[in-house]
C-alpha positions as semicolon CSV with decimal commas, in nm:
position;residue;x (nm);y (nm);z (nm)
1;M;13,953;16,150;7,726
2;S;13,914;16,301;7,385
3;S;14,181;16,535;7,256
4;H;14,265;16,720;6,939
5;V;14,631;16,633;6,988
6;H;14,697;16,304;6,808
7;R;15,034;16,359;6,644
8;S;15,327;16,135;6,721
9;L;15,578;16,211;6,993
10;S;15,948;16,151;6,951
11;R;16,050;16,161;7,316
12;R;16,124;15,826;7,474
13;G;16,188;15,856;7,844
14;F;16,108;15,499;7,944
15;L;16,269;15,168;8,019
16;V;16,628;15,230;7,924
17;A;16,817;15,154;8,243
18;S;16,847;14,845;8,457
19;A;16,782;14,845;8,831
20;G;16,710;14,576;9,084
21;A;16,565;14,258;8,934
22;G;16,443;14,416;8,613
23;T;16,426;14,723;8,395
24;A;16,349;15,055;8,560
25;L;16,227;15,386;8,424
26;A;16,503;15,619;8,323
27;L;16,409;15,945;8,490
28;A;16,724;16,021;8,693
29;P;16,775;15,655;8,784
30;A;16,891;15,579;9,134
31;P;17,038;15,261;9,278
32;A;16,816;15,034;9,482
33;R;16,846;15,075;9,856
34;A;16,843;14,798;10,116
35;T;16,759;14,532;9,859
36;G;17,049;14,289;9,874
37;R;17,030;13,945;9,725
38;Q;16,926;13,790;10,055
39;R;16,673;14,057;10,143
40;P;16,462;14,142;9,837
41;F;16,180;14,255;10,066
42;G;16,390;14,482;10,287
43;R;16,245;14,529;10,633
44;Y;15,908;14,384;10,539
45;G;15,976;14,017;10,609
46;S;15,970;13,732;10,359
47;P;15,768;13,418;10,286
48;A;15,979;13,247;10,554
49;A;15,925;13,531;10,803
50;R;15,581;13,661;10,709
51;L;15,467;13,977;10,886
52;D;15,116;13,836;10,914
53;P;14,902;13,577;10,736
54;R;14,754;13,840;10,503
55;T;15,088;13,959;10,365
56;L;15,202;13,829;10,025
57;Y;15,545;13,876;9,868
58;V;15,599;13,947;9,497
59;D;15,934;13,904;9,324
60;A;15,991;13,860;8,951
61;R;16,297;13,644;9,029
62;G;16,095;13,386;9,220
63;R;16,195;13,466;9,578
64;G;15,841;13,551;9,687
65;D;15,497;13,396;9,692
66;H;15,429;13,517;9,337
67;T;15,630;13,642;9,042
68;S;15,364;13,888;8,922
69;V;15,151;14,149;9,094
70;R;14,845;14,024;8,907
71;A;14,886;13,675;9,049
72;A;14,925;13,814;9,400
73;V;14,607;14,020;9,366
74;A;14,419;13,712;9,246
75;A;14,542;13,523;9,553
76;A;14,420;13,796;9,791
77;P;14,039;13,784;9,807
78;G;13,838;13,989;10,051
79;S;13,974;14,266;10,270
80;G;14,293;14,370;10,439
81;W;14,575;14,219;10,232
82;T;14,926;14,364;10,199
83;L;15,146;14,304;9,894
84;V;15,519;14,364;9,936
85;L;15,689;14,414;9,597
86;A;16,059;14,342;9,549
87;P;16,257;14,566;9,311
88;G;16,190;14,495;8,946
89;A;15,982;14,587;8,644
90;Y;15,642;14,417;8,637
91;R;15,518;14,438;8,278
92;E;15,154;14,346;8,314
93;T;14,804;14,486;8,343
94;I;14,648;14,467;8,688
95;A;14,295;14,523;8,818
96;V;14,195;14,547;9,184
97;D;13,819;14,494;9,181
98;R;13,569;14,638;9,428
99;T;13,572;14,330;9,653
100;R;13,941;14,359;9,746
101;T;13,907;14,642;9,996
102;E;14,167;14,788;10,233
103;M;14,458;14,655;10,026
104;T;14,810;14,796;10,062
105;W;15,100;14,772;9,816
106;I;15,451;14,848;9,940
107;G;15,766;14,894;9,734
108;A;16,011;14,699;9,949
109;S;16,316;14,919;9,886
110;E;16,123;15,234;9,982
111;N;16,244;15,393;9,657
112;P;15,974;15,419;9,388
113;R;16,231;15,401;9,108
114;D;16,302;15,040;9,201
115;V;15,949;14,899;9,166
116;V;15,783;14,969;8,831
117;I;15,443;14,848;8,715
118;V;15,416;14,919;8,343
119;Y;15,230;14,829;8,026
120;D;15,186;14,986;7,683
121;N;14,823;14,986;7,568
122;A;14,665;15,304;7,430
123;A;14,301;15,388;7,374
124;G;14,339;15,310;7,004
125;T;14,535;14,987;7,047
126;P;14,347;14,701;6,874
127;K;14,204;14,443;7,113
128;P;14,221;14,071;7,045
129;G;13,886;13,980;6,895
130;G;13,814;14,327;6,762
131;G;13,767;14,685;6,871
132;T;14,009;14,899;7,069
133;Y;14,082;14,940;7,439
134;G;13,949;15,292;7,488
135;T;14,085;15,526;7,751
136;T;13,973;15,321;8,053
137;G;14,086;14,995;7,900
138;S;14,433;15,135;7,829
139;A;14,518;15,156;8,200
140;A;14,818;14,952;8,308
141;T;14,676;14,943;8,662
142;T;14,312;14,988;8,763
143;V;14,201;15,017;9,126
144;Q;13,829;15,008;9,203
145;A;13,835;14,897;9,565
146;D;13,789;15,132;9,860
147;G;14,069;15,179;10,111
148;F;14,361;15,116;9,873
149;T;14,708;15,241;9,971
150;A;15,033;15,236;9,773
151;R;15,380;15,343;9,885
152;W;15,706;15,377;9,691
153;I;15,580;15,240;9,358
154;T;15,603;15,369;9,000
155;F;15,293;15,328;8,783
156;A;15,372;15,375;8,415
157;N;15,237;15,347;8,063
158;D;15,520;15,355;7,810
159;W;15,312;15,361;7,490
160;L;15,455;15,626;7,255
161;R;15,293;15,812;6,968
162;A;15,612;15,800;6,765
163;D;15,601;15,421;6,758
164;H;15,238;15,406;6,641
165;P;15,162;15,684;6,390
166;E;14,868;15,479;6,263
167;I;14,683;15,511;6,597
168;T;14,481;15,828;6,667
169;G;14,348;15,725;7,010
170;T;14,665;15,827;7,194
171;Q;14,534;15,827;7,551
172;A;14,748;15,584;7,752
173;V;14,669;15,559;8,124
174;A;14,928;15,449;8,378
175;L;14,684;15,432;8,671
176;K;14,307;15,459;8,692
177;V;14,190;15,481;9,053
178;Q;13,820;15,490;9,138
179;G;13,785;15,383;9,500
180;D;13,709;15,600;9,801
181;R;13,989;15,650;10,054
182;S;14,263;15,577;9,801
183;A;14,607;15,698;9,914
184;F;14,939;15,716;9,731
185;H;15,256;15,813;9,914
186;H;15,592;15,868;9,743
187;C;15,466;15,717;9,416
188;R;15,543;15,809;9,055
189;F;15,301;15,821;8,761
190;L;15,471;15,821;8,420
191;G;15,314;15,853;8,078
192;H;15,222;16,109;7,817
193;Q;14,850;16,161;7,756
194;D;14,606;16,081;8,040
195;T;14,874;15,948;8,274
196;L;14,683;15,958;8,603
197;Y;14,306;15,901;8,597
198;A;14,177;16,005;8,941
199;D;13,812;15,911;8,909
200;S;13,516;15,748;9,083
201;M;13,310;15,435;9,021
202;A;12,996;15,618;8,907
203;L;12,863;15,966;8,843
204;G;12,683;15,985;9,177
205;T;12,969;15,831;9,374
206;F;13,214;16,074;9,531
207;A;13,556;15,916;9,581
208;R;13,819;16,076;9,806
209;Q;14,183;16,031;9,708
210;Y;14,509;16,158;9,852
211;F;14,847;16,190;9,680
212;S;15,141;16,286;9,899
213;H;15,501;16,348;9,786
214;C;15,419;16,201;9,445
215;Y;15,554;16,274;9,097
216;A;15,344;16,281;8,778
217;E;15,458;16,359;8,426
218;G;15,292;16,382;8,087
219;D;15,164;16,619;7,821
220;V;14,791;16,614;7,740
221;D;14,548;16,619;8,037
222;F;14,784;16,401;8,233
223;V;14,597;16,436;8,564
224;F;14,224;16,403;8,501
225;G;13,893;16,262;8,628
226;R;13,606;16,333;8,867
227;A;13,746;16,228;9,205
228;T;13,772;16,452;9,507
229;A;14,151;16,442;9,512
230;V;14,414;16,621;9,718
231;F;14,767;16,650;9,580
232;E;15,000;16,762;9,856
233;R;15,374;16,825;9,813
234;C;15,362;16,671;9,468
235;H;15,569;16,747;9,158
236;F;15,406;16,769;8,815
237;R;15,634;16,780;8,512
238;T;15,532;16,865;8,158
239;L;15,724;16,694;7,878
240;N;15,880;16,843;7,570
241;R;15,729;16,768;7,229
242;T;15,897;16,776;6,890
243;D;15,585;16,671;6,700
244;L;15,396;16,999;6,747
245;P;15,489;17,321;6,566
246;A;15,352;17,557;6,830
247;A;15,200;17,590;7,176
248;P;15,007;17,466;7,355
249;Y;15,181;17,134;7,395
250;G;14,926;17,016;7,648
251;F;14,747;17,062;7,980
252;V;14,843;16,952;8,329
253;F;14,495;16,906;8,480
254;A;14,159;16,817;8,326
255;P;13,907;16,765;8,606
256;S;13,556;16,642;8,533
257;T;13,399;16,700;8,875
258;A;13,027;16,616;8,892
259;G;12,806;16,922;8,926
260;A;12,660;16,780;9,248
261;N;13,003;16,731;9,404
262;P;13,113;17,038;9,602
263;L;13,480;16,936;9,592
264;G;13,709;16,843;9,304
265;Y;14,088;16,863;9,275
266;L;14,301;17,046;9,531
267;V;14,671;17,100;9,459
268;T;14,858;17,237;9,758
269;R;15,223;17,302;9,848
270;S;15,335;17,146;9,521
271;R;15,525;17,250;9,208
272;V;15,492;17,235;8,831
273;S;15,808;17,218;8,620
274;S;15,866;17,160;8,251
275;E;16,103;17,019;7,992
276;A;15,927;17,228;7,726
277;P;15,996;17,588;7,623
278;D;15,852;17,864;7,839
279;G;15,480;17,922;7,816
280;H;15,404;17,612;7,611
281;Y;15,163;17,449;7,859
282;K;14,827;17,540;8,006
283;L;14,767;17,470;8,371
284;A;14,423;17,319;8,309
285;R;14,118;17,279;8,095
286;P;13,776;17,150;8,200
287;W;13,669;16,806;8,087
288;V;13,292;16,782;8,043
289;P;13,255;16,431;7,900
290;S;12,962;16,325;7,685
291;S;12,857;16,088;7,964
292;D;12,805;16,386;8,198
293;T;12,736;16,712;8,022
294;T;12,627;16,857;8,359
295;A;12,980;16,830;8,503
296;R;13,128;17,143;8,658
297;P;13,501;17,075;8,678
298;M;13,669;17,203;8,992
299;L;14,038;17,273;9,046
300;T;14,205;17,478;9,316
301;V;14,582;17,531;9,299
302;R;14,726;17,698;9,605
303;D;15,064;17,764;9,768
304;T;15,227;17,603;9,466
305;R;15,519;17,703;9,246
306;L;15,432;17,726;8,877
307;G;15,742;17,719;8,661
308;P;15,796;17,908;8,335
309;G;15,650;17,624;8,128
310;I;15,301;17,742;8,225
311;D;15,144;18,014;8,010
312;A;15,101;18,289;8,268
313;V;14,894;18,511;8,038
314;A;14,631;18,247;7,960
315;P;14,681;17,946;8,190
316;Y;14,338;17,794;8,119
317;A;14,174;17,681;7,796
318;N;13,851;17,520;7,678
319;M;13,822;17,160;7,576
320;S;13,489;17,251;7,418
321;D;13,370;17,604;7,352
322;S;13,023;17,499;7,468
323;H;13,170;17,451;7,817
324;P;13,401;17,751;7,870
325;W;13,652;17,733;8,150
326;Q;13,519;18,059;8,296
327;A;13,191;17,881;8,378
328;Q;13,370;17,612;8,580
329;R;13,519;17,613;8,929
330;F;13,883;17,703;8,875
331;A;14,074;17,908;9,131
332;E;14,422;17,987;9,257
333;Y;14,561;18,116;9,582
334;R;14,906;18,240;9,681
335;N;15,097;18,065;9,406
336;T;15,453;18,163;9,312
337;G;15,690;18,133;9,019
338;P;15,691;18,275;8,665
339;G;15,390;18,067;8,563
340;A;15,185;18,227;8,842
341;A;15,250;18,588;8,735
342;I;14,924;18,780;8,703
343;T;14,937;18,975;8,379
344;V;14,570;18,946;8,279
345;P;14,369;18,936;8,604
346;A;14,055;18,810;8,429
347;N;14,245;18,496;8,332
348;R;14,355;18,418;8,689
349;P;14,053;18,351;8,914
350;R;14,170;18,384;9,274
351;L;14,032;18,286;9,611
352;T;13,986;18,539;9,884
353;L;14,141;18,468;10,223
354;A;13,800;18,367;10,355
355;Q;13,743;18,129;10,065
356;A;14,089;17,980;10,098
357;R;14,009;17,865;10,450
358;S;13,769;17,604;10,308
359;H;14,014;17,476;10,046
360;T;14,224;17,251;10,267
361;R;14,297;16,882;10,282
362;Q;14,081;16,856;10,594
363;T;13,778;17,000;10,416
364;Y;13,824;16,787;10,106
365;L;13,889;16,457;10,286
366;G;13,656;16,497;10,584
367;D;13,685;16,232;10,855
368;W;13,943;16,035;10,656
369;R;14,298;16,131;10,754
370;P;14,558;15,948;10,544
371;Y;14,807;16,222;10,628
372;A;14,794;16,169;11,004
């Protein structure tokens, strides 16, 4: 996604500690659990004691069926495969195409800090043979298939502005997910700009996605896209920046909901914290991409704690003045914390009690119940 913020970033919060079979991300590192030398796959079996014929085991140290997630995906055609990932850092790009439906990835230790899928392309990174990757092409992991589920996995993009001052396309996606019925439980999404791309396969395709007990961090538009997505009991953290002289440092959400889609992003029973000084982040801005100038971005944040990093006076901003945020579908309900203080009522659109009754996970996800 386009952004006016292209200056380098000095913070490096990635890949500085060792855990399990490889390098892990450094955010409050924790030791691996239940992942002894003889049981890299924990309670999920092994190649010698396979849970079922459609379960594959991935271990960078060679104790599974494959040493890379990409190889395991390639070996799992059709529908209904499960990949069990042993602790380690898997530095690779991965794509789950539309044909590989109902796939499940499990972090074997049941601790997302132990299993890290990471790469470091940005939108402006030169491609072999010419051109650059673009925002979509920068994704470390791309999931297009319907019915995808991930548990206890970290998805990361550790490209840093400070290392590449010559590159102005600084979007660097950790995960792009486009399929319907995509669920992520106890996962982490780490990056800076455009960390988590919750999207759909096409403008007229409405994709439902569910994120439960997840963690996402970044700075510019780090949760964005046009999916119908529910974020429940999640933690969003805004990063500090030493490359910018003044606020705003960035934006947490940048939905691009299609005008024909009645439901966009719902954030419920979650929290937003910050490493940055108070008031240096906006809660959201609408993304109306050139490919869909009829988009009407939708975001509802309810029953959520907004920390002091959020600008309570003016929590929303425009990405383009031709598409003002006031013309979009932004609303809040019963939020708490210093970032939720209502000082200028016109800048805090709020749901009524009657309206709030239709902004629930059940309404957004319909007959699909990944939370059951």
